[in-house]
Short mmCIF file of C-alpha atoms in Angstrom, two decimals:
data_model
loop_
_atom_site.label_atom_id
_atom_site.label_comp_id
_atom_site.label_asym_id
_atom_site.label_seq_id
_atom_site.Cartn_x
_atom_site.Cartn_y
_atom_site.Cartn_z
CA UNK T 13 0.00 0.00 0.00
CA UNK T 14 1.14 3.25 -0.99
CA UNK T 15 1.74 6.02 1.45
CA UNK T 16 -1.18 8.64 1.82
CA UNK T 17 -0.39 11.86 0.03
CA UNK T 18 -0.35 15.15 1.99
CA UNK T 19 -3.12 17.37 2.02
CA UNK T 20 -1.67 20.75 1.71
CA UNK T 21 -2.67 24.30 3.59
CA UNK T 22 -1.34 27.13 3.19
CA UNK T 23 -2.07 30.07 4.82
CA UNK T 24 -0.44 33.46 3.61
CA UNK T 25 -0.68 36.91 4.85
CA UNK T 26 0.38 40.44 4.11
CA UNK T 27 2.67 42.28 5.49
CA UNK T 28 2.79 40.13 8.92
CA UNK T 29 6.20 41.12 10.16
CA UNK T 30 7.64 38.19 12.44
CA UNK T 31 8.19 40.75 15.36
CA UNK T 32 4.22 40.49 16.14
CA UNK T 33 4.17 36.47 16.10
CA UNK T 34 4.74 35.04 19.61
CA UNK T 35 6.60 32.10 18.09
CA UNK T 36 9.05 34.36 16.66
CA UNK T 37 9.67 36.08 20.72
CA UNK T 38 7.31 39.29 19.99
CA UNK T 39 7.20 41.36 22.61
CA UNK T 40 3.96 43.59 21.41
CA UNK T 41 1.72 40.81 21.28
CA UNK T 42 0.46 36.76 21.46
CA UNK T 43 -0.29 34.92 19.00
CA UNK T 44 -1.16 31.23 20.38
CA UNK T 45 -3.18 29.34 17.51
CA UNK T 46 -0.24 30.51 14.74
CA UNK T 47 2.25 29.34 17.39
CA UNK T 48 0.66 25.87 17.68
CA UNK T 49 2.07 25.63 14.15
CA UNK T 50 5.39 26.10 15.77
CA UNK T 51 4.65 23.63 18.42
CA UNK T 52 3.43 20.96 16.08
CA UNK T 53 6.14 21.81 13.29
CA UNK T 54 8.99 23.62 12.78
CA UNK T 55 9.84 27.29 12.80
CA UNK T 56 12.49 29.08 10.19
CA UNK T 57 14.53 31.64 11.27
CA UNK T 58 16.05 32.43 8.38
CA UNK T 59 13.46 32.65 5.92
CA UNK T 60 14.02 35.69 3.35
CA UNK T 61 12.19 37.25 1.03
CA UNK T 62 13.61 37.58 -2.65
CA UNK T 63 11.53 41.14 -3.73
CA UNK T 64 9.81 42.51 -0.39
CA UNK T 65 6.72 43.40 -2.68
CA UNK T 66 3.38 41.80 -2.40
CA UNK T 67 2.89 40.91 -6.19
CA UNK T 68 6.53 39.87 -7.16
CA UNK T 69 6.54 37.61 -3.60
CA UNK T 70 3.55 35.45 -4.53
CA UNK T 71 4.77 35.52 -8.04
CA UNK T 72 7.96 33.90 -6.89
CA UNK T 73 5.95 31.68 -4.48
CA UNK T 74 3.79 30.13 -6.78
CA UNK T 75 6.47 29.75 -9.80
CA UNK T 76 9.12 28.57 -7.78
CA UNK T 77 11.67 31.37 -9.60
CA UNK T 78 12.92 34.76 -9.31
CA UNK T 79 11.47 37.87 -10.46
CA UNK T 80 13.04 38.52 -13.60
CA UNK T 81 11.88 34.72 -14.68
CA UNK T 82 8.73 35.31 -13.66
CA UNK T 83 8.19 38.76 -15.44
CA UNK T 84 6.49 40.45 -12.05
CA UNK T 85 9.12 42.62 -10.50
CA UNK T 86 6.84 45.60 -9.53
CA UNK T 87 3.36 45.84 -8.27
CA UNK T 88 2.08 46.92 -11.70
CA UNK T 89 3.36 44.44 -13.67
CA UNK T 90 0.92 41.01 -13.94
CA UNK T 91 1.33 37.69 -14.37
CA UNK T 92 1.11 35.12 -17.06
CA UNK T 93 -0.73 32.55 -15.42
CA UNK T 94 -0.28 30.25 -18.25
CA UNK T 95 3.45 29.69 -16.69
CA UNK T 96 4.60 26.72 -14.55
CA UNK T 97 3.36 26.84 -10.90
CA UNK T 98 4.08 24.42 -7.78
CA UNK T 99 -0.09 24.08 -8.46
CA UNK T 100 0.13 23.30 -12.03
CA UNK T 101 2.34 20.10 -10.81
CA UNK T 102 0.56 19.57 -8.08
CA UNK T 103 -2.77 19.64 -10.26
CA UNK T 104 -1.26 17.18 -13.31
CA UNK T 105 0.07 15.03 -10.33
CA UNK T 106 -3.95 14.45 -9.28
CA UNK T 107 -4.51 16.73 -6.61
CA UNK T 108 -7.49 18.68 -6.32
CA UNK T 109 -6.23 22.86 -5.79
CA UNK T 110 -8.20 25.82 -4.94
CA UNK T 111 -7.52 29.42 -4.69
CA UNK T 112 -9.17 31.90 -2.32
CA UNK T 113 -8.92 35.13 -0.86
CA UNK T 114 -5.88 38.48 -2.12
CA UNK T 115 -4.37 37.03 -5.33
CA UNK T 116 -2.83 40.63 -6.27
CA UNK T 117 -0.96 39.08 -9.84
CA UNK T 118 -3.18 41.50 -12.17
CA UNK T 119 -6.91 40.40 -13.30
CA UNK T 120 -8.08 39.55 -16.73
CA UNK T 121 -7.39 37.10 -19.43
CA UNK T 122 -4.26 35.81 -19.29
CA UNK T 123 -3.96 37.01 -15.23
CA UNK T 124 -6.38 36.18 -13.26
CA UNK T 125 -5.32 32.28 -11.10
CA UNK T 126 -5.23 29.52 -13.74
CA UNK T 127 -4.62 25.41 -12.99
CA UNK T 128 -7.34 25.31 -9.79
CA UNK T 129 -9.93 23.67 -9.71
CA UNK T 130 -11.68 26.70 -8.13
CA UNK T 131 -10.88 30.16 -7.41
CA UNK T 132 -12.48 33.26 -5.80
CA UNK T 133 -9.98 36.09 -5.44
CA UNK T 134 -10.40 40.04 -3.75
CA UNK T 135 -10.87 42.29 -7.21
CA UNK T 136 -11.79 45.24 -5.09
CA UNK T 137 -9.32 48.14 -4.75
CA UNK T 138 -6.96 47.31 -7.50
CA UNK T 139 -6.79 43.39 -6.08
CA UNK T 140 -5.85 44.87 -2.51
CA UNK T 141 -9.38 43.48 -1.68
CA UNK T 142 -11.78 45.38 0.80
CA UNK T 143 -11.27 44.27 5.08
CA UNK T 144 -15.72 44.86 5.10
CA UNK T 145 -18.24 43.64 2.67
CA UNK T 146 -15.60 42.50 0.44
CA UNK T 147 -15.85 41.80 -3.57
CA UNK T 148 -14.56 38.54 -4.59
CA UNK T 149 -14.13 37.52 -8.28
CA UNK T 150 -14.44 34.09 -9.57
CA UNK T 151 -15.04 32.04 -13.02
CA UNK T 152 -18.23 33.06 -12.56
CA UNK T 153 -17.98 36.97 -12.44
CA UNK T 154 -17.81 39.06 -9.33
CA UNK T 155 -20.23 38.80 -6.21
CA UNK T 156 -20.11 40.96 -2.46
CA UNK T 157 -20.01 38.66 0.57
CA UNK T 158 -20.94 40.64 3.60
CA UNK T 159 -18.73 40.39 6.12
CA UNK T 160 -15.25 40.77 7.84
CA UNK T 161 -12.55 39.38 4.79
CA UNK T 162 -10.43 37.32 7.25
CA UNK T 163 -13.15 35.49 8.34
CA UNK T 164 -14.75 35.03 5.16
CA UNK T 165 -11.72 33.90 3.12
CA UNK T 166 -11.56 31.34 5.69
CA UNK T 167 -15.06 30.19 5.44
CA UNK T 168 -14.80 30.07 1.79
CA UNK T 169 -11.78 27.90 1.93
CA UNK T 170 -13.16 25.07 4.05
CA UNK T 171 -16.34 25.19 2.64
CA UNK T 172 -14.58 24.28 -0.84
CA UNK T 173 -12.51 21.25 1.14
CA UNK T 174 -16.08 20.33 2.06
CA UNK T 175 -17.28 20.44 -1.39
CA UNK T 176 -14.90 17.43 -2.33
CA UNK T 177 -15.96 14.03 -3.47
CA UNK T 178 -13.74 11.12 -3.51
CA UNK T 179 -9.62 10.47 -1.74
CA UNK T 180 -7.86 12.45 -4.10
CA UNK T 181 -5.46 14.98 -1.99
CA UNK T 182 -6.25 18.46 -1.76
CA UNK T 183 -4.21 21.63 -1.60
CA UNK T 184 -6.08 25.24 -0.40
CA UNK T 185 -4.12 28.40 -0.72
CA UNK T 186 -5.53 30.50 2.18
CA UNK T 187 -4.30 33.89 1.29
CA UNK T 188 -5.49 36.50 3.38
CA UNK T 189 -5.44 40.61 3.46
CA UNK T 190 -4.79 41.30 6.57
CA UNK T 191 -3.00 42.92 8.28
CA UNK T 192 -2.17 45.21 5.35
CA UNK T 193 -2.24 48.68 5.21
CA UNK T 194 -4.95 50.52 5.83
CA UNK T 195 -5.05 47.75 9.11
CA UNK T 196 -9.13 48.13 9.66
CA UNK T 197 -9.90 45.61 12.66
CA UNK T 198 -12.66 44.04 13.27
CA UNK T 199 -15.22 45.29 15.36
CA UNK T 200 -15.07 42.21 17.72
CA UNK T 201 -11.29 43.15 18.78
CA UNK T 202 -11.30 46.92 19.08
CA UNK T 203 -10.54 46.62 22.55
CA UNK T 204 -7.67 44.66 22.35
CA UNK T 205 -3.72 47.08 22.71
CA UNK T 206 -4.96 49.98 24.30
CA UNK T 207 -2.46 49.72 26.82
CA UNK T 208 1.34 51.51 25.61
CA UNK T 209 3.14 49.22 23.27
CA UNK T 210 6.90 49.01 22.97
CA UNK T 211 8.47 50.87 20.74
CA UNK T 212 12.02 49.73 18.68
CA UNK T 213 14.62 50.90 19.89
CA UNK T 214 15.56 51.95 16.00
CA UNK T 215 12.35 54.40 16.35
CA UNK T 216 14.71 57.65 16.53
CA UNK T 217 16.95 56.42 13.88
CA UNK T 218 19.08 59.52 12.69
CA UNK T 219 20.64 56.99 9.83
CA UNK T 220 24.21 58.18 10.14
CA UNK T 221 26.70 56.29 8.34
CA UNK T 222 23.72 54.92 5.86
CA UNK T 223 22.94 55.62 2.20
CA UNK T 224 21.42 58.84 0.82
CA UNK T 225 19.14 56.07 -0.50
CA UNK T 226 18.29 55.49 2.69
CA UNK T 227 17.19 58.80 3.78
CA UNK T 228 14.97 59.27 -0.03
CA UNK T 229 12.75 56.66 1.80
CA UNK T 230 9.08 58.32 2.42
CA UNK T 231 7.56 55.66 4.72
CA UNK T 232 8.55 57.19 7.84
CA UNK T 233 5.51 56.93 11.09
CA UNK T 234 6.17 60.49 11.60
CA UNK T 235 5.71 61.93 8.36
CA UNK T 236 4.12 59.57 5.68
CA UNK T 237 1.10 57.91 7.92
CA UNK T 238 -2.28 58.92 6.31
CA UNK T 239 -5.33 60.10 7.69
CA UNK T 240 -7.10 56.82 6.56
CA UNK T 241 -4.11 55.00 8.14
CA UNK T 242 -4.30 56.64 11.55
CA UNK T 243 -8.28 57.29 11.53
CA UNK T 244 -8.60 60.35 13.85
CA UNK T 245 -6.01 63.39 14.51
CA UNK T 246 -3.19 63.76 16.99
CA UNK T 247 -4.04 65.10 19.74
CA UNK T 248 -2.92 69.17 19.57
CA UNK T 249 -0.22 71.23 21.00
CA UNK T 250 2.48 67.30 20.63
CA UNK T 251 5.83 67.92 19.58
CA UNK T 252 7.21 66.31 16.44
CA UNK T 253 8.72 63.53 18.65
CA UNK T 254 5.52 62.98 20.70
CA UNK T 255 3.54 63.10 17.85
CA UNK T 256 5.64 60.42 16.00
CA UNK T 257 5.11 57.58 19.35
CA UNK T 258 1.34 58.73 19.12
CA UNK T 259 1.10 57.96 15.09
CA UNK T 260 3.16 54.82 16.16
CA UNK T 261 0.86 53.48 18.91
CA UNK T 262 -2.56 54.57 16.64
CA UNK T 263 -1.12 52.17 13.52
CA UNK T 264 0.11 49.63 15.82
CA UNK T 265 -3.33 49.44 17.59
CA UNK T 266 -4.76 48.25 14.74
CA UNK T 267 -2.34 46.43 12.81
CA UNK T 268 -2.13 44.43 16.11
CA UNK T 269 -6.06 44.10 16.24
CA UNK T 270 -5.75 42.72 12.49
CA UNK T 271 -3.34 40.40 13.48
CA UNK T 272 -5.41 38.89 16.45
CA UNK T 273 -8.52 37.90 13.51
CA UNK T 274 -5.62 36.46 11.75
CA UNK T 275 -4.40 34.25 15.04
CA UNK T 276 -8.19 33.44 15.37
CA UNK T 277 -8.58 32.29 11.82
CA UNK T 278 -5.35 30.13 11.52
CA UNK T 279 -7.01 28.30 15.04
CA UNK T 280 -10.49 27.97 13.23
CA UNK T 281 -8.21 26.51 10.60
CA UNK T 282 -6.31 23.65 12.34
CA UNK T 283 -9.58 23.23 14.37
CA UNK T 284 -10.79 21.92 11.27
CA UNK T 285 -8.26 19.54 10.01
CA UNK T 286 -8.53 17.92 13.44
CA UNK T 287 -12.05 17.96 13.41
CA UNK T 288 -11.73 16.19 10.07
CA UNK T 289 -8.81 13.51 11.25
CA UNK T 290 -6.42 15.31 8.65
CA UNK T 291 -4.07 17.48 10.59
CA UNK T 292 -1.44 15.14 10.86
CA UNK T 293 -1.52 14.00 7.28
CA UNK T 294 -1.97 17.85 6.20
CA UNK T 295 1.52 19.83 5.26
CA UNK T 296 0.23 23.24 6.84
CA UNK T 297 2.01 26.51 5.94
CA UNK T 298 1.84 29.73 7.67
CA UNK T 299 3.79 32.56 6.52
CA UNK T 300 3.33 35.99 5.08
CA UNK T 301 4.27 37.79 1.41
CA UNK T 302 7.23 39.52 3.25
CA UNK T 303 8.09 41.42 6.37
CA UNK T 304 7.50 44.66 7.66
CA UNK T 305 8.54 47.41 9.35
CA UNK T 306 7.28 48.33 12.06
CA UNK T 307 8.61 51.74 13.76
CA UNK T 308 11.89 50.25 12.91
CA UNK T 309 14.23 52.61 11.56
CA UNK T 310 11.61 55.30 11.94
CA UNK T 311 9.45 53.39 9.60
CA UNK T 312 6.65 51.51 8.25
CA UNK T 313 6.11 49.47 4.91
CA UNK T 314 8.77 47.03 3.26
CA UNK T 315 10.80 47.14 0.03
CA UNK T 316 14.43 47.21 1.82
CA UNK T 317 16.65 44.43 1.90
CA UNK T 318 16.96 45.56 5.99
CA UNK T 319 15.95 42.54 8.06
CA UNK T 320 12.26 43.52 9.25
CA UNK T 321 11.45 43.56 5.81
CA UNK T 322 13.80 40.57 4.04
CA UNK T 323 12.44 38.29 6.77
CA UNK T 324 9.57 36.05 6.67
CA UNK T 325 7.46 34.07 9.22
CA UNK T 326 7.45 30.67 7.98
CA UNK T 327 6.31 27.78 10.22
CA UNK T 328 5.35 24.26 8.94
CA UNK T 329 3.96 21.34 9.94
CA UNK T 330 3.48 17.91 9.24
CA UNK T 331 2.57 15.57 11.85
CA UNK T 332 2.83 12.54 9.77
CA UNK T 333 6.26 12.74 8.21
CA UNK T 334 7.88 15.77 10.85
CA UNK T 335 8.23 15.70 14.53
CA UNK T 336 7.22 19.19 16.54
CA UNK T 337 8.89 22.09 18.07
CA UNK T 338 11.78 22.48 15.86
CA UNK T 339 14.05 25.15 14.73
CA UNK T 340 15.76 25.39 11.54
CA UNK T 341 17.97 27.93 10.66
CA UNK T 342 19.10 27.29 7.58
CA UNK T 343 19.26 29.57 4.38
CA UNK T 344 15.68 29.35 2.45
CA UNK T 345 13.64 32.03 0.57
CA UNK T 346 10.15 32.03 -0.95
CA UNK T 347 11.51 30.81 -4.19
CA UNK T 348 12.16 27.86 -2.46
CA UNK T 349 8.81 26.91 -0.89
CA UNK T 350 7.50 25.70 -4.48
CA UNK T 351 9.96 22.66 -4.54
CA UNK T 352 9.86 22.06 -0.83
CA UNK T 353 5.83 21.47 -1.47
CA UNK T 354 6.37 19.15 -4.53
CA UNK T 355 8.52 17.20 -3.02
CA UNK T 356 6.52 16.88 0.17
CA UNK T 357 3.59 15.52 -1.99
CA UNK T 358 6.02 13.11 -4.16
CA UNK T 359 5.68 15.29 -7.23
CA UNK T 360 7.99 16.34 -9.77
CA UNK T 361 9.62 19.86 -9.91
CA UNK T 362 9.59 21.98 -13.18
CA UNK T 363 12.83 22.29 -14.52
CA UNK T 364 12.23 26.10 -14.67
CA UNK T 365 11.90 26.39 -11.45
CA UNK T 366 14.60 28.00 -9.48
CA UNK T 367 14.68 27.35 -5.92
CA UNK T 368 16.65 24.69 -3.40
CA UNK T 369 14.27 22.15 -1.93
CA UNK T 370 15.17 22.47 2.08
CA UNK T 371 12.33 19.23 2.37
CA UNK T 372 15.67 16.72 2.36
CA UNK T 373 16.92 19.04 5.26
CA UNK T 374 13.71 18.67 7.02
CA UNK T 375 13.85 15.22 7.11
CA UNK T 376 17.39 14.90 8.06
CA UNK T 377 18.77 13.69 4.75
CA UNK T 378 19.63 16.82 2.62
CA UNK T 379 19.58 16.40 -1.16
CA UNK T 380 22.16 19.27 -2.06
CA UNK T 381 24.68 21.17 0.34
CA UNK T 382 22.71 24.25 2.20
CA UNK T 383 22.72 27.49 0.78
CA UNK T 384 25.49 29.73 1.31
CA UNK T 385 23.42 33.11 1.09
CA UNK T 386 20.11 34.26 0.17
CA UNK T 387 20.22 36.57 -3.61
CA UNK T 388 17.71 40.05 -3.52
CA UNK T 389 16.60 42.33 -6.08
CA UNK T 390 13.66 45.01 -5.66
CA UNK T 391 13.20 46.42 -8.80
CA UNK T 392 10.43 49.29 -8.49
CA UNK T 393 13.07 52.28 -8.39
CA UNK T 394 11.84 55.96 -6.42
CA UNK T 395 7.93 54.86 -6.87
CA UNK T 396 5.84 57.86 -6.25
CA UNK T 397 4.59 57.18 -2.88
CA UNK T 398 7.58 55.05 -0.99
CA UNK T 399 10.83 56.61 -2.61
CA UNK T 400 12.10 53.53 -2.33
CA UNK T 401 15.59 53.04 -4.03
CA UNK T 402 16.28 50.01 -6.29
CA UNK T 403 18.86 47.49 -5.09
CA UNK T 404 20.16 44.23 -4.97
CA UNK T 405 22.32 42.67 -2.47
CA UNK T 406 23.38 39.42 -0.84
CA UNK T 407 22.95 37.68 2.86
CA UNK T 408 24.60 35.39 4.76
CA UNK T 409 24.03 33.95 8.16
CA UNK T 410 26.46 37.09 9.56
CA UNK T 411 26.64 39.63 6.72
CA UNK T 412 24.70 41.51 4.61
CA UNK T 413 25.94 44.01 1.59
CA UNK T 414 23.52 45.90 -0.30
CA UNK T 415 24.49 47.69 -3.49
CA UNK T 416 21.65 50.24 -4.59
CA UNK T 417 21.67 50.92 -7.89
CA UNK T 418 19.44 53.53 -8.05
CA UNK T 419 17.48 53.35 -11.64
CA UNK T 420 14.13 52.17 -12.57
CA UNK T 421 15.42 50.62 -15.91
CA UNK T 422 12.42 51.26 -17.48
CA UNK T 423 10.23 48.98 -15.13
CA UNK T 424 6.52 49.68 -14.42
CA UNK T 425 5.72 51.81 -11.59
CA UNK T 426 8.78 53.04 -10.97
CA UNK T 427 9.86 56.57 -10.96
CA UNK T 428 11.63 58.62 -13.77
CA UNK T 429 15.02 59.82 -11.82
CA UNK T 430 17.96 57.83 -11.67
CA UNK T 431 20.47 58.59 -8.37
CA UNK T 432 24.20 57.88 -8.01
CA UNK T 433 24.83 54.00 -6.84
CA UNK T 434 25.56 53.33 -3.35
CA UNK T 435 27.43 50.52 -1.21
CA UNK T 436 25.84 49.06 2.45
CA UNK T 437 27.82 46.48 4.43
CA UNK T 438 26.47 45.03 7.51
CA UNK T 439 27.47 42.61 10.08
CA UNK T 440 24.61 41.63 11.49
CA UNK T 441 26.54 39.26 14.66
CA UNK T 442 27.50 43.33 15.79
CA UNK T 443 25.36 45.06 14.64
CA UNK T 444 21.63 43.25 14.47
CA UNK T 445 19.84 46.50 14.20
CA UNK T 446 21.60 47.46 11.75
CA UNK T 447 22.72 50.94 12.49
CA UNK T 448 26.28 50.87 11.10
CA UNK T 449 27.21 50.54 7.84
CA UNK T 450 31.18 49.29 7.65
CA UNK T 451 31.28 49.12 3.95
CA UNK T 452 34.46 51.53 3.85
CA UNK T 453 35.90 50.42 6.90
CA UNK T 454 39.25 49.12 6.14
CA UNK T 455 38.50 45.57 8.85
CA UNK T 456 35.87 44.77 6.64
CA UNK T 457 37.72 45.19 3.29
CA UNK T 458 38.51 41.18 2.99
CA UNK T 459 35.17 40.71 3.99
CA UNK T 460 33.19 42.94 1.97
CA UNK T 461 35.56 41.75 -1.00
CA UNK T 462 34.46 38.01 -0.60
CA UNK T 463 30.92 39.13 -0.13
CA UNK T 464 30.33 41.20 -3.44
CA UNK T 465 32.04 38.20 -5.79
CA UNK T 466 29.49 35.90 -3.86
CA UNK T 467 26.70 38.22 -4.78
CA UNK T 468 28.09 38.46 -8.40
CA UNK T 469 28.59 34.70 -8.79
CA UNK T 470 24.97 33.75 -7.07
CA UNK T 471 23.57 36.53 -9.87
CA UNK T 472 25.04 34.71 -12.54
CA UNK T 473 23.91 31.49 -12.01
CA UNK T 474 20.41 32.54 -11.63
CA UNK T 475 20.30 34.73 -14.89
CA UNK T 476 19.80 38.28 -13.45
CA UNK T 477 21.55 40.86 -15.38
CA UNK T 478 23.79 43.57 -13.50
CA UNK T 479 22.94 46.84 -13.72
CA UNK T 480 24.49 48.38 -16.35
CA UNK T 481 26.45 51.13 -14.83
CA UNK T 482 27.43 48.77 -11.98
CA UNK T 483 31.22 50.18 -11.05
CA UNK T 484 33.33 47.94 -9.47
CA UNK T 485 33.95 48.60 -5.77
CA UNK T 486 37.92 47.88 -5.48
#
C-alpha cells in the first residue's frame, strides 16, 4: 500500500512582520493558535524574502523562480498565469487545488489564477481586496459577501474542502489581506492594545553612516502615515517627537487588532483539520508575502533588503512525516517553498523552477549542500509614494551588503530619476539593528571583498543581469 499523500494548507498573509508572532519572541503581542504551528512543526529563522513586494513575492511563491523569470518585479506588472506553478504540478500530479482570498498578480485574461480547480480572489481596490463587505471575483464573475474578509476567506476555503468528493489529496491556498495597510480591525477586537506598546529601539533612527538612498525613503511613522491609516487626529499642541510615538501606537493598535482575527482564523483553521482527522496528514504553511517594518528605523512598509522587511514568518507542519517544536535555521527564501511542497507531496519539480528544496533538510537527509546566502533584487526604483531606491544585495548567516543601484530601468511603476549608486555592508553578529554601515571600513575590506564576488557569482547562475552602470567597488 502506498503512502497517503499530503493534504496541503497554506495560509499566507500580508505584510505580517515576524516581530508580532509570539513564536518568533514578539514582545507587542500573542499569538497562540499561529504558534501551535510552531509547536506541532517547525519554525524558520532564516526565511528571506527575494523582492519585499506583495505581487513579485507570490509571483515567486507560486512559480518557484525569481522575479526577472517570472516577469512580475513591480506591483504593476501582472502575471502570465499560463506559466509553470508548484499548483500546475501539483494539479497534473492528481490533486485537487483551490484558490481563495488576495491574489494581487493583475486580473483579466491571461492574469487572473489559472490550474485550480476553483478560485475566488479580492478584485476590489486594484486586487488589494476590501477588510468589510468584500468583492470577490471568480469564473463566474464578481459577487459581495458581507462580512469581515479574514473570516470570510476562511469560510470560503473550508467550505470548498467540504465540497470534495472522492480520496484524491487536496491543496487550499488560504491567502489573506490582513493585516495590510490601511489595518481596519474588526469590530469584535477593538478593545484589544490599548495599553502603551513598545516601541524599537531603531524608532529615533538619525541613519548616520547609511545611504542617501536610505534617507529618499518616504515611509517614515512620523511623516508619511495617512489620515485613513491613523483614523482620527493627533491630539494638539504634541511635539514632532511625541507626535511620532502617538502615530506609532494609533497604527500599531490596529495592525495588532488585524493580526489577532488572523491568530483566530489560523485556530479555526487547524480546528478543522482535526475535526476532520487530517491534521497530521496535512503539510500546513503559515507565513506571510514579506516582512514589515514596524517603527523600525523610523518606519513603516517594506521594500528594503533591511531585516524587518527581508524576513519572513514561515512555520510548517506535518505531523505525519515531521516531529514538533523544531528550529531550523538554515538559508531558504520564498523561491524555495514551491519545490519544498512538490517534493513533500512526491511530485515532480519543473525544470524552470529555481529554488533549493530544504524538504531533504527537514527530514534529516539533505539532497544538495545548504545554501550559502540568500540573492535580492527590488526592482520598483523611487515609486511615487515610498521613494524607495532600487537594489540588490546578498545575505549570509552574519553579513549583509547591499548595493543600490538607483534606476528604474524602465520597469513599471517606478519613478523617472535615476540617483548615483551606493554601497551598504552590515554585520549583522554586531550590529543586528543594523545601524552601522562598515562598507568603507578598512576591517571589513577582505570581507566585503568576498561578499560582493558571492553576490556576483549567485547573480550569474540565476540569470539576473547587472545593472548596467554597476562600477566595481575595489
Amino acid at each position: 500500500m502506498s503512502e497517503r499523500r499530503p493534504n496541503i494548507v497554506m495560509v499566507l498573509t500580508d505584510d505580517h512582520g515576524t516581530q508580532t508572532i509570539g513564536a518568533y519572541g514578539s514582545v507587542v503581542n500573542t499569538t497562540p493558535r499561529i504558534d501551535e504551528i510552531a509547536q506541532a512543526g517547525v519554525r524558520f529563522d532564516s526565511c528571506f524574502v527575494a523582492n519585499s513586494l506583495c505581487s513579485p513575492s507570490r509571483a515567486s511563491i507560486l512559480t518557484g523562480t525569481h522575479s526577472h523569470v517570472n516577469g512580475v518585479t513591480t506591483l504593476w506588472t501582472a502575471i502570465d498565469a499560463s506559466q509553470p506553478t508548484f499548483i500546475s504540478q501539483l494539479r497534473a500530479a492528481g490533486y485537487r487545488t483551490a484558490m481563495i482570498g488576495k491574489w494581487h498578480l493583475g486580473i483579466g485574461d491571461g492574469h487572473n489564477p489559472q490550474n485550480f480547480d476553483h478560485w475566488e480572489v479580492l478584485s476590489g481596490t486594484h486586487g488589494q481586496g476590501e477588510y468589510w463587505n468584500p468583492t470577490f471575483l471568480s469564473e463566474n464573475g464578481e459577487r459581495v459577501v458581507e462580512g469581515y474578509a479574514t473570516d470570510i476567506i476562511t469560510d470560503l476555503a473550508t467550505e470548498w474542502v467540504e465540497s470534495l468528493e472522492g480520496d484524491d489529496p487536496w491543496c487550499v491556498l488560504i491567502y489573506h489581506k490582513a493585516p495590510h495597510r490601511s489595518w481596519e480591525p474588526d469590530t469584535k477586537h477593538m478593545d484589544l492594545y490599548s495599553e502603551p506598546i513598545p516601541v524599537p529601539e531603531t524608532f529615533f533612527d538619525d541613519y548616520s553612516t547609511r545611504s542617501v538612498s536610505m534617507r529618499r525613503a518616504r515611509m517614515r511613522v512620523a511623516d508619511d502615515l495617512s489620515s485613513s491609516d491613523l483614523k482620527e487626529n493627533p491630539p494638539e499642541n504634541l511635539g514632532y517627537e511625541d507626535q511620532a510615538l502617538w502615530k506609532y501606537q494609533r497604527m500599531m493598535e490596529d495592525y495588532l487588532r488585524c493580526v489577532a482575527s488572523v491568530d483566530d482564523n489560523v485556530g479555526r483553521v487547524t480546528d478543522w483539520l482535526r475535526e476532520r482527522g487530517d491534521f497530521d496528514d496535512t503539510l500546513l504553511m503559515y507565513s506571510s508575502d514579506q516582512g514589515f517594518f514596524l517603527g523600525e528605523h523610523g518606519w513603516f512598509d517594506k521594500r528594503f533588503m533591511y531585516e524587518e522587511s527581508l524576513r519572513m514568518p514561515l512555520l510548517l507542519s506535518y505531523p505525519r512525516r515531521l516531529a514538533g517544536g523544531r528550529v531550523f535555521d538554515g538559508i531558504v527564501t520564498n523561491v524555495d517553498w514551491a519545490q519544498t511542497i512538490l517534493d513533500a507531496a512526491g511530485v515532480e519539480h519543473h525544470p524552470r523552477m529555481q529554488g533549493r528544496s530544504f524538504w531533504g533538510d527537514l527530514l534529516g537527509a539533505p539532497d544538495s549542500p545548504p545554501a550559502e546566502g540568500a540573492y535580492y533584487r527590488y526592482w520598483e526604483n523611487d515609486d511615487i509614494i515610498h521613494k524607495a531606491s532600487a537594489h540588490y544585495g546578498y545575505r549570509t548567516q552574519r553579513y549583509k551588503l547591499i548595493y543600490f543601484y538607483n534606476d528604474g530601468l524602465g520597469q513599471q511603476g517606478a519613478g523617472f530619476y535615476s540617483y548615483p549608486p551606493e554601497w551598504e555592508l552590515y554585520d549583522l553578529q554586531a550590529d543586528p539593528g543594523e545601524v552601522r554601515n562598515v562598507y568603507y571600513d578598512p576591517e571589513y575590506a577582505e570581507i566585503r571583498e568576498e561578499l560582493t564576488r558571492a553576490m556576483w557569482r549567485e547573480q550569474e547562475r540565476l540569470g539576473d543581469a547587472p545593472h548596467s552602470s554597476q562600477p566595481s567597488p575595489f
